[in-house]
mmCIF file of C-alpha atoms and ligand atoms in Angstrom:
data_model
loop_
_atom_site.group_PDB
_atom_site.id
_atom_site.type_symbol
_atom_site.label_atom_id
_atom_site.label_comp_id
_atom_site.label_asym_id
_atom_site.label_seq_id
_atom_site.Cartn_x
_atom_site.Cartn_y
_atom_site.Cartn_z
ATOM 1 C CA MET A 18 0.707 -0.232 1.637
ATOM 2 C CA PRO A 19 1.393 3.379 0.701
ATOM 3 C CA GLU A 20 2.576 3.690 -2.896
ATOM 4 C CA LEU A 21 3.563 6.804 -4.833
ATOM 5 C CA PRO A 22 0.085 8.438 -4.899
ATOM 6 C CA GLU A 23 -0.402 7.972 -1.152
ATOM 7 C CA VAL A 24 3.044 9.385 -0.293
ATOM 8 C CA GLU A 25 2.433 12.286 -2.676
ATOM 9 C CA THR A 26 -0.899 12.981 -0.931
ATOM 10 C CA VAL A 27 0.893 13.057 2.431
ATOM 11 C CA ARG A 28 3.533 15.400 0.991
ATOM 12 C CA LYS A 29 0.866 17.774 -0.318
ATOM 13 C CA GLY A 30 -1.062 17.620 2.948
ATOM 14 C CA LEU A 31 2.004 18.446 5.037
ATOM 15 C CA SER A 32 2.991 21.271 2.682
ATOM 16 C CA ASP A 33 -0.059 23.232 3.848
ATOM 17 C CA PHE A 34 1.536 23.495 7.309
ATOM 18 C CA LEU A 35 5.019 24.646 6.305
ATOM 19 C CA PRO A 36 7.176 26.037 7.723
ATOM 20 C CA LEU A 37 6.918 23.708 10.704
ATOM 21 C CA LYS A 38 9.099 24.534 13.669
ATOM 22 C CA ILE A 39 9.753 21.572 15.950
ATOM 23 C CA ASN A 40 9.642 22.663 19.584
ATOM 24 C CA LYS A 41 9.612 19.367 21.416
ATOM 25 C CA VAL A 42 10.186 15.710 20.535
ATOM 26 C CA GLU A 43 8.636 12.629 22.156
ATOM 27 C CA ARG A 44 9.288 9.065 21.054
ATOM 28 C CA THR A 45 8.481 5.499 21.987
ATOM 29 C CA PRO A 46 11.209 2.896 22.602
ATOM 30 C CA GLU A 47 9.888 1.093 19.496
ATOM 31 C CA LEU A 48 11.022 3.985 17.295
ATOM 32 C CA ALA A 49 14.495 2.459 17.544
ATOM 33 C CA SER A 50 13.524 -0.278 15.066
ATOM 34 C CA ILE A 51 12.369 2.345 12.517
ATOM 35 C CA LEU A 52 14.981 5.047 13.022
ATOM 36 C CA LYS A 53 18.089 3.770 11.235
ATOM 37 C CA THR A 54 20.219 6.920 11.319
ATOM 38 C CA GLU A 55 20.225 9.765 13.825
ATOM 39 C CA GLU A 56 22.944 12.352 13.317
ATOM 40 C CA PHE A 57 21.246 15.223 15.171
ATOM 41 C CA SER A 58 18.203 16.110 17.252
ATOM 42 C CA LEU A 59 15.082 17.495 15.570
ATOM 43 C CA LYS A 60 14.364 19.819 18.479
ATOM 44 C CA GLY A 61 14.544 23.492 17.505
ATOM 45 C CA LEU A 62 14.751 22.750 13.759
ATOM 46 C CA THR A 63 12.254 23.925 11.127
ATOM 47 C CA ILE A 64 10.866 21.825 8.267
ATOM 48 C CA SER A 65 11.063 24.292 5.393
ATOM 49 C CA SER A 66 10.271 22.123 2.373
ATOM 50 C CA LEU A 67 9.301 18.606 1.353
ATOM 51 C CA GLU A 68 10.352 16.447 -1.549
ATOM 52 C CA ARG A 69 9.300 13.025 -2.794
ATOM 53 C CA LYS A 70 11.161 10.452 -4.832
ATOM 54 C CA GLY A 71 9.143 7.340 -5.611
ATOM 55 C CA LYS A 72 7.662 6.269 -2.296
ATOM 56 C CA VAL A 73 10.267 8.141 -0.230
ATOM 57 C CA LEU A 74 9.406 11.394 1.529
ATOM 58 C CA ILE A 75 12.209 13.840 2.302
ATOM 59 C CA PHE A 76 11.913 16.634 4.864
ATOM 60 C CA HIS A 77 14.352 19.521 4.436
ATOM 61 C CA LEU A 78 15.390 21.201 7.673
ATOM 62 C CA GLY A 79 18.007 23.671 6.430
ATOM 63 C CA ASP A 80 21.836 23.467 6.485
ATOM 64 C CA GLY A 81 21.719 20.175 4.561
ATOM 65 C CA LYS A 82 19.809 18.469 7.336
ATOM 66 C CA THR A 83 17.055 16.089 6.249
ATOM 67 C CA VAL A 84 14.700 13.375 7.385
ATOM 68 C CA VAL A 85 14.342 10.571 4.849
ATOM 69 C CA SER A 86 11.142 8.618 5.491
ATOM 70 C CA ARG A 87 10.010 5.318 3.979
ATOM 71 C CA PHE A 88 6.499 4.326 4.991
ATOM 72 C CA GLY A 89 6.924 0.540 4.773
ATOM 73 C CA MET A 90 3.664 -1.421 5.006
ATOM 74 C CA ALA A 91 1.599 0.921 7.154
ATOM 75 C CA GLY A 92 3.542 4.027 8.145
ATOM 76 C CA SER A 93 2.219 7.559 7.795
ATOM 77 C CA TRP A 94 2.602 11.137 8.961
ATOM 78 C CA GLU A 95 -0.333 12.764 10.669
ATOM 79 C CA VAL A 96 -1.119 16.312 11.725
ATOM 80 C CA SER A 97 -3.456 17.047 14.628
ATOM 81 C CA GLU A 98 -4.456 19.957 16.817
ATOM 82 C CA GLU A 99 -4.352 17.814 19.943
ATOM 83 C CA LYS A 100 -1.649 15.379 20.984
ATOM 84 C CA ASN A 101 -1.974 12.217 18.877
ATOM 85 C CA LYS A 102 -2.791 9.427 21.334
ATOM 86 C CA LYS A 103 -2.751 6.559 18.864
ATOM 87 C CA LYS A 104 -1.070 3.416 20.172
ATOM 88 C CA HIS A 105 1.344 3.203 17.264
ATOM 89 C CA ASN A 106 2.410 6.836 17.293
ATOM 90 C CA HIS A 107 6.168 6.373 17.602
ATOM 91 C CA LEU A 108 7.315 9.948 17.068
ATOM 92 C CA GLN A 109 5.423 12.968 18.323
ATOM 93 C CA LEU A 110 6.660 16.400 17.325
ATOM 94 C CA TYR A 111 5.227 19.486 19.056
ATOM 95 C CA CYS A 112 5.298 22.113 16.326
ATOM 96 C CA THR A 113 4.451 25.662 15.452
ATOM 97 C CA SER A 114 3.153 25.701 11.864
ATOM 98 C CA SER A 115 1.916 28.314 9.412
ATOM 99 C CA GLN A 116 -1.517 27.487 10.831
ATOM 100 C CA GLY A 117 -0.583 27.708 14.506
ATOM 101 C CA LYS A 118 0.258 25.057 17.087
ATOM 102 C CA VAL A 119 0.045 21.494 15.717
ATOM 103 C CA PHE A 120 1.313 18.023 16.467
ATOM 104 C CA LEU A 121 3.110 16.114 13.747
ATOM 105 C CA SER A 122 3.288 12.364 14.322
ATOM 106 C CA TYR A 123 4.791 9.338 12.648
ATOM 107 C CA VAL A 124 2.322 6.480 13.131
ATOM 108 C CA ASP A 125 3.288 2.965 12.068
ATOM 109 C CA ALA A 126 1.368 -0.090 13.314
ATOM 110 C CA ARG A 127 3.549 -2.613 11.484
ATOM 111 C CA ARG A 128 6.892 -0.884 11.996
ATOM 112 C CA PHE A 129 8.251 -1.775 8.546
ATOM 113 C CA GLY A 130 8.881 1.915 7.908
ATOM 114 C CA LYS A 131 12.419 3.296 7.906
ATOM 115 C CA MET A 132 13.635 6.731 8.903
ATOM 116 C CA HIS A 133 16.992 8.475 8.592
ATOM 117 C CA ILE A 134 17.751 11.759 10.317
ATOM 118 C CA GLY A 135 20.981 12.906 8.765
ATOM 119 C CA TYR A 136 23.112 15.287 6.717
ATOM 120 C CA GLN A 137 23.450 15.403 2.916
ATOM 121 C CA GLU A 138 25.625 12.299 2.700
ATOM 122 C CA VAL A 139 22.884 10.206 4.284
ATOM 123 C CA THR A 140 20.240 11.690 1.995
ATOM 124 C CA LYS A 141 22.404 11.033 -1.042
ATOM 125 C CA ARG A 142 23.109 7.468 0.047
ATOM 126 C CA GLU A 143 19.430 6.722 0.668
ATOM 127 C CA LEU A 144 18.169 8.310 -2.546
ATOM 128 C CA ALA A 145 20.805 6.483 -4.572
ATOM 129 C CA LYS A 146 18.889 3.292 -3.726
ATOM 130 C CA VAL A 147 15.840 4.671 -5.507
ATOM 131 C CA GLY A 148 15.450 4.412 -9.281
ATOM 132 C CA VAL A 149 13.721 6.716 -11.747
ATOM 133 C CA ASP A 150 10.540 8.224 -10.319
ATOM 134 C CA VAL A 151 7.683 7.287 -12.637
ATOM 135 C CA THR A 152 6.091 10.741 -12.428
ATOM 136 C CA THR A 153 9.164 12.460 -13.872
ATOM 137 C CA GLU A 154 10.025 13.105 -17.516
ATOM 138 C CA GLU A 155 13.037 10.867 -17.021
ATOM 139 C CA PHE A 156 10.654 7.933 -17.003
ATOM 140 C CA ASN A 157 10.042 7.214 -20.671
ATOM 141 C CA GLU A 158 9.907 4.436 -23.242
ATOM 142 C CA LYS A 159 13.678 4.234 -23.569
ATOM 143 C CA ILE A 160 14.289 3.827 -19.832
ATOM 144 C CA LEU A 161 11.652 1.110 -19.601
ATOM 145 C CA ARG A 162 12.944 -0.682 -22.694
ATOM 146 C CA ASP A 163 16.477 -0.656 -21.264
ATOM 147 C CA ILE A 164 15.235 -2.206 -18.023
ATOM 148 C CA LEU A 165 13.251 -4.898 -19.871
ATOM 149 C CA LYS A 166 16.279 -5.712 -22.024
ATOM 150 C CA LYS A 167 18.486 -6.068 -18.983
ATOM 151 C CA TYR A 168 16.203 -8.671 -17.409
ATOM 152 C CA PRO A 169 14.867 -10.692 -20.384
ATOM 153 C CA ASP A 170 13.837 -13.758 -18.383
ATOM 154 C CA ARG A 171 12.193 -11.991 -15.462
ATOM 155 C CA GLN A 172 8.418 -11.727 -15.171
ATOM 156 C CA ILE A 173 7.187 -8.187 -15.664
ATOM 157 C CA LYS A 174 5.079 -7.660 -12.572
ATOM 158 C CA PRO A 175 7.626 -8.447 -9.823
ATOM 159 C CA LEU A 176 10.154 -6.331 -11.744
ATOM 160 C CA LEU A 177 7.856 -3.290 -11.727
ATOM 161 C CA LEU A 178 7.819 -3.437 -7.913
ATOM 162 C CA GLU A 179 11.595 -3.117 -7.514
ATOM 163 C CA GLN A 180 12.197 0.416 -6.272
ATOM 164 C CA GLU A 181 15.868 0.583 -7.270
ATOM 165 C CA LYS A 182 14.790 0.193 -10.922
ATOM 166 C CA LEU A 183 11.575 2.226 -11.129
ATOM 167 C CA ALA A 184 10.446 4.208 -8.120
ATOM 168 C CA GLY A 185 6.883 4.563 -6.903
ATOM 169 C CA ILE A 186 5.042 1.471 -8.141
ATOM 170 C CA GLY A 187 3.611 -0.901 -5.545
ATOM 171 C CA ASN A 188 1.263 -3.854 -5.762
ATOM 172 C CA TYR A 189 -2.017 -2.216 -6.708
ATOM 173 C CA LEU A 190 -0.405 0.167 -9.200
ATOM 174 C CA ALA A 191 1.474 -2.682 -10.923
ATOM 175 C CA CYS A 192 -1.747 -4.699 -11.359
ATOM 176 C CA GLU A 193 -3.616 -1.693 -12.700
ATOM 177 C CA ILE A 194 -0.833 -0.544 -15.037
ATOM 178 C CA LEU A 195 -0.570 -4.008 -16.602
ATOM 179 C CA ALA A 196 -4.347 -4.136 -17.072
ATOM 180 C CA HIS A 197 -4.399 -0.789 -18.875
ATOM 181 C CA CYS A 198 -1.591 -1.822 -21.234
ATOM 182 C CA ASN A 199 -3.138 -5.287 -21.749
ATOM 183 C CA VAL A 200 -0.046 -7.196 -20.603
ATOM 184 C CA ARG A 201 -0.338 -10.262 -18.398
ATOM 185 C CA PRO A 202 1.639 -9.979 -15.101
ATOM 186 C CA THR A 203 3.424 -13.288 -15.757
ATOM 187 C CA ARG A 204 4.917 -12.256 -19.112
ATOM 188 C CA ARG A 205 8.713 -12.489 -19.454
ATOM 189 C CA CYS A 206 10.306 -9.148 -20.247
ATOM 190 C CA LYS A 207 11.797 -10.420 -23.525
ATOM 191 C CA THR A 208 8.308 -11.104 -24.911
ATOM 192 C CA ILE A 209 7.073 -7.567 -24.396
ATOM 193 C CA THR A 210 6.880 -5.713 -27.700
ATOM 194 C CA LYS A 211 7.939 -2.169 -28.473
ATOM 195 C CA GLU A 212 4.298 -1.182 -28.827
ATOM 196 C CA GLU A 213 3.464 -2.709 -25.439
ATOM 197 C CA THR A 214 6.399 -0.922 -23.807
ATOM 198 C CA LYS A 215 5.115 2.372 -25.140
ATOM 199 C CA LYS A 216 1.632 1.603 -23.851
ATOM 200 C CA MET A 217 3.053 0.599 -20.447
ATOM 201 C CA VAL A 218 4.637 4.041 -20.015
ATOM 202 C CA TRP A 219 1.337 5.672 -20.951
ATOM 203 C CA ALA A 220 -0.598 3.370 -18.571
ATOM 204 C CA THR A 221 1.822 4.101 -15.712
ATOM 205 C CA LYS A 222 1.423 7.865 -16.072
ATOM 206 C CA LYS A 223 -2.349 7.497 -16.411
ATOM 207 C CA VAL A 224 -2.916 5.250 -13.367
ATOM 208 C CA VAL A 225 -0.483 7.140 -11.122
ATOM 209 C CA SER A 226 -1.892 10.572 -11.973
ATOM 210 C CA GLU A 227 -5.505 9.407 -11.589
ATOM 211 C CA SER A 228 -4.741 7.929 -8.180
ATOM 212 C CA ILE A 229 -2.965 11.135 -7.060
ATOM 213 C CA GLU A 230 -6.025 13.078 -8.234
ATOM 214 C CA LYS A 231 -8.171 10.947 -5.901
ATOM 215 C CA ASN A 232 -5.720 11.310 -2.978
ATOM 216 C CA GLY A 233 -4.599 7.693 -3.268
ATOM 217 C CA LEU A 234 -6.223 4.393 -2.396
ATOM 218 C CA THR A 235 -7.810 3.255 0.861
ATOM 219 C CA PHE A 236 -9.296 -0.258 0.783
ATOM 220 C CA THR A 237 -11.647 -0.203 3.716
ATOM 221 C CA LYS A 238 -13.445 2.510 5.599
ATOM 222 C CA THR A 239 -11.981 1.549 8.964
ATOM 223 C CA THR A 240 -8.354 0.638 8.334
ATOM 224 C CA GLY A 241 -5.531 1.351 5.961
ATOM 225 C CA TYR A 242 -3.938 4.416 4.532
ATOM 226 C CA ARG A 243 -5.119 7.900 5.514
ATOM 227 C CA ASP A 244 -3.883 11.356 4.517
ATOM 228 C CA VAL A 245 -2.310 13.708 7.111
ATOM 229 C CA LEU A 246 -5.719 14.803 8.397
ATOM 230 C CA GLY A 247 -7.136 11.266 8.585
ATOM 231 C CA ASN A 248 -9.146 11.261 5.346
ATOM 232 C CA ALA A 249 -9.341 8.119 3.227
ATOM 233 C CA GLY A 250 -8.100 8.069 -0.368
ATOM 234 C CA GLU A 251 -10.805 7.737 -3.004
ATOM 235 C CA PHE A 252 -9.195 5.883 -5.889
ATOM 236 C CA PHE A 253 -11.072 2.640 -5.161
ATOM 237 C CA ASP A 254 -13.692 3.293 -7.840
ATOM 238 C CA GLY A 255 -10.930 3.865 -10.378
ATOM 239 C CA LEU A 256 -9.606 0.303 -10.095
ATOM 240 C CA VAL A 257 -10.237 -2.033 -13.030
ATOM 241 C CA VAL A 258 -8.755 -5.370 -11.847
ATOM 242 C CA PHE A 259 -7.167 -5.017 -8.410
ATOM 243 C CA ARG A 260 -9.452 -6.714 -5.860
ATOM 244 C CA GLN A 261 -12.277 -6.655 -8.408
ATOM 245 C CA LYS A 262 -14.705 -9.505 -9.185
ATOM 246 C CA LEU A 263 -15.295 -8.540 -12.807
ATOM 247 C CA CYS A 264 -12.829 -6.751 -15.072
ATOM 248 C CA LYS A 265 -13.966 -3.167 -15.497
ATOM 249 C CA LEU A 266 -12.211 -2.805 -18.850
ATOM 250 C CA CYS A 267 -14.277 -5.416 -20.708
ATOM 251 C CA GLY A 268 -17.034 -5.530 -18.126
ATOM 252 C CA ASP A 269 -17.892 -9.218 -18.317
ATOM 253 C CA VAL A 270 -14.923 -11.440 -17.476
ATOM 254 C CA PRO A 271 -14.116 -12.550 -13.903
ATOM 255 C CA VAL A 272 -10.752 -11.243 -12.714
ATOM 256 C CA LYS A 273 -8.166 -13.934 -11.974
ATOM 257 C CA LYS A 274 -6.144 -13.854 -8.783
ATOM 258 C CA ILE A 275 -2.739 -15.505 -8.638
ATOM 259 C CA VAL A 276 0.243 -15.211 -6.317
ATOM 260 C CA LEU A 277 3.353 -13.881 -7.984
ATOM 261 C CA ALA A 278 6.562 -13.458 -5.980
ATOM 262 C CA THR A 279 4.434 -13.745 -2.800
ATOM 263 C CA ARG A 280 2.106 -10.892 -3.791
ATOM 264 C CA GLY A 281 -1.587 -11.198 -4.634
ATOM 265 C CA THR A 282 -1.844 -10.378 -8.321
ATOM 266 C CA PHE A 283 -5.018 -9.622 -10.297
ATOM 267 C CA TYR A 284 -5.550 -9.692 -14.066
ATOM 268 C CA CYS A 285 -8.192 -10.116 -16.720
ATOM 269 C CA PRO A 286 -7.633 -13.262 -18.837
ATOM 270 C CA LYS A 287 -9.472 -11.647 -21.748
ATOM 271 C CA CYS A 288 -7.965 -8.141 -21.780
ATOM 272 C CA GLN A 289 -4.400 -9.088 -20.840
ATOM 273 C CA LYS A 290 -2.318 -11.256 -23.172
HETATM 274 ZN ZN1 ZN B 26 -11.230 -7.582 -19.191
#
């Protein structure tokens, strides 16, 4: 599932093609289950800039017009020189970019993605559902402490995944962040110390920036997340507990896998208390 580093990689990849003028639009009937708002047609409009908040990608089209895109489980934006013939390509845009004629496509095999094509009010409404982006300066020890205080009896890991509180963290990032700050995923928020909170902020910035550096995470060579040109992310070797046999922090303890709030969760019983 695309998390902050993967969405950021897509944003950077698309930026190389801006401005992107949309000349023609083709869509599948299935797009209807993804496209939640449609206040105008994209035809004739130009994507002039891109923004990201947490895992949400925002396309700016001028005059307050935007596309707000959530990738869901498997959604992504792809750029190609030829028409994208993938089965799950639900939105094909014929464009003229800074690099010539290209096709921009929204591909989503699982169709859990959500898209809003709307004016400022829609953008505002959608972004209001998203909490503090963990790559911004706004995300600091105080913000995290306030959140932990507000939910004393909740377990830390499921809480980290809630986008309206902190934006950008998904399943693999949460596991990795907790490993690097030595906190067990099952810990109740009220038991987390001031020192651990401070370390959690540091670990979040570290893991997120390292994953962005590697263009995100792709699990297997054949499936999963790809950047706009179809390249896999290379953060896999940077993982210390997520889908690992042995913890890479201590090097000798088998990683434990548990299910927490329906999500596969990995931790080291020695490094994480
Ligand atoms: Zn360990």
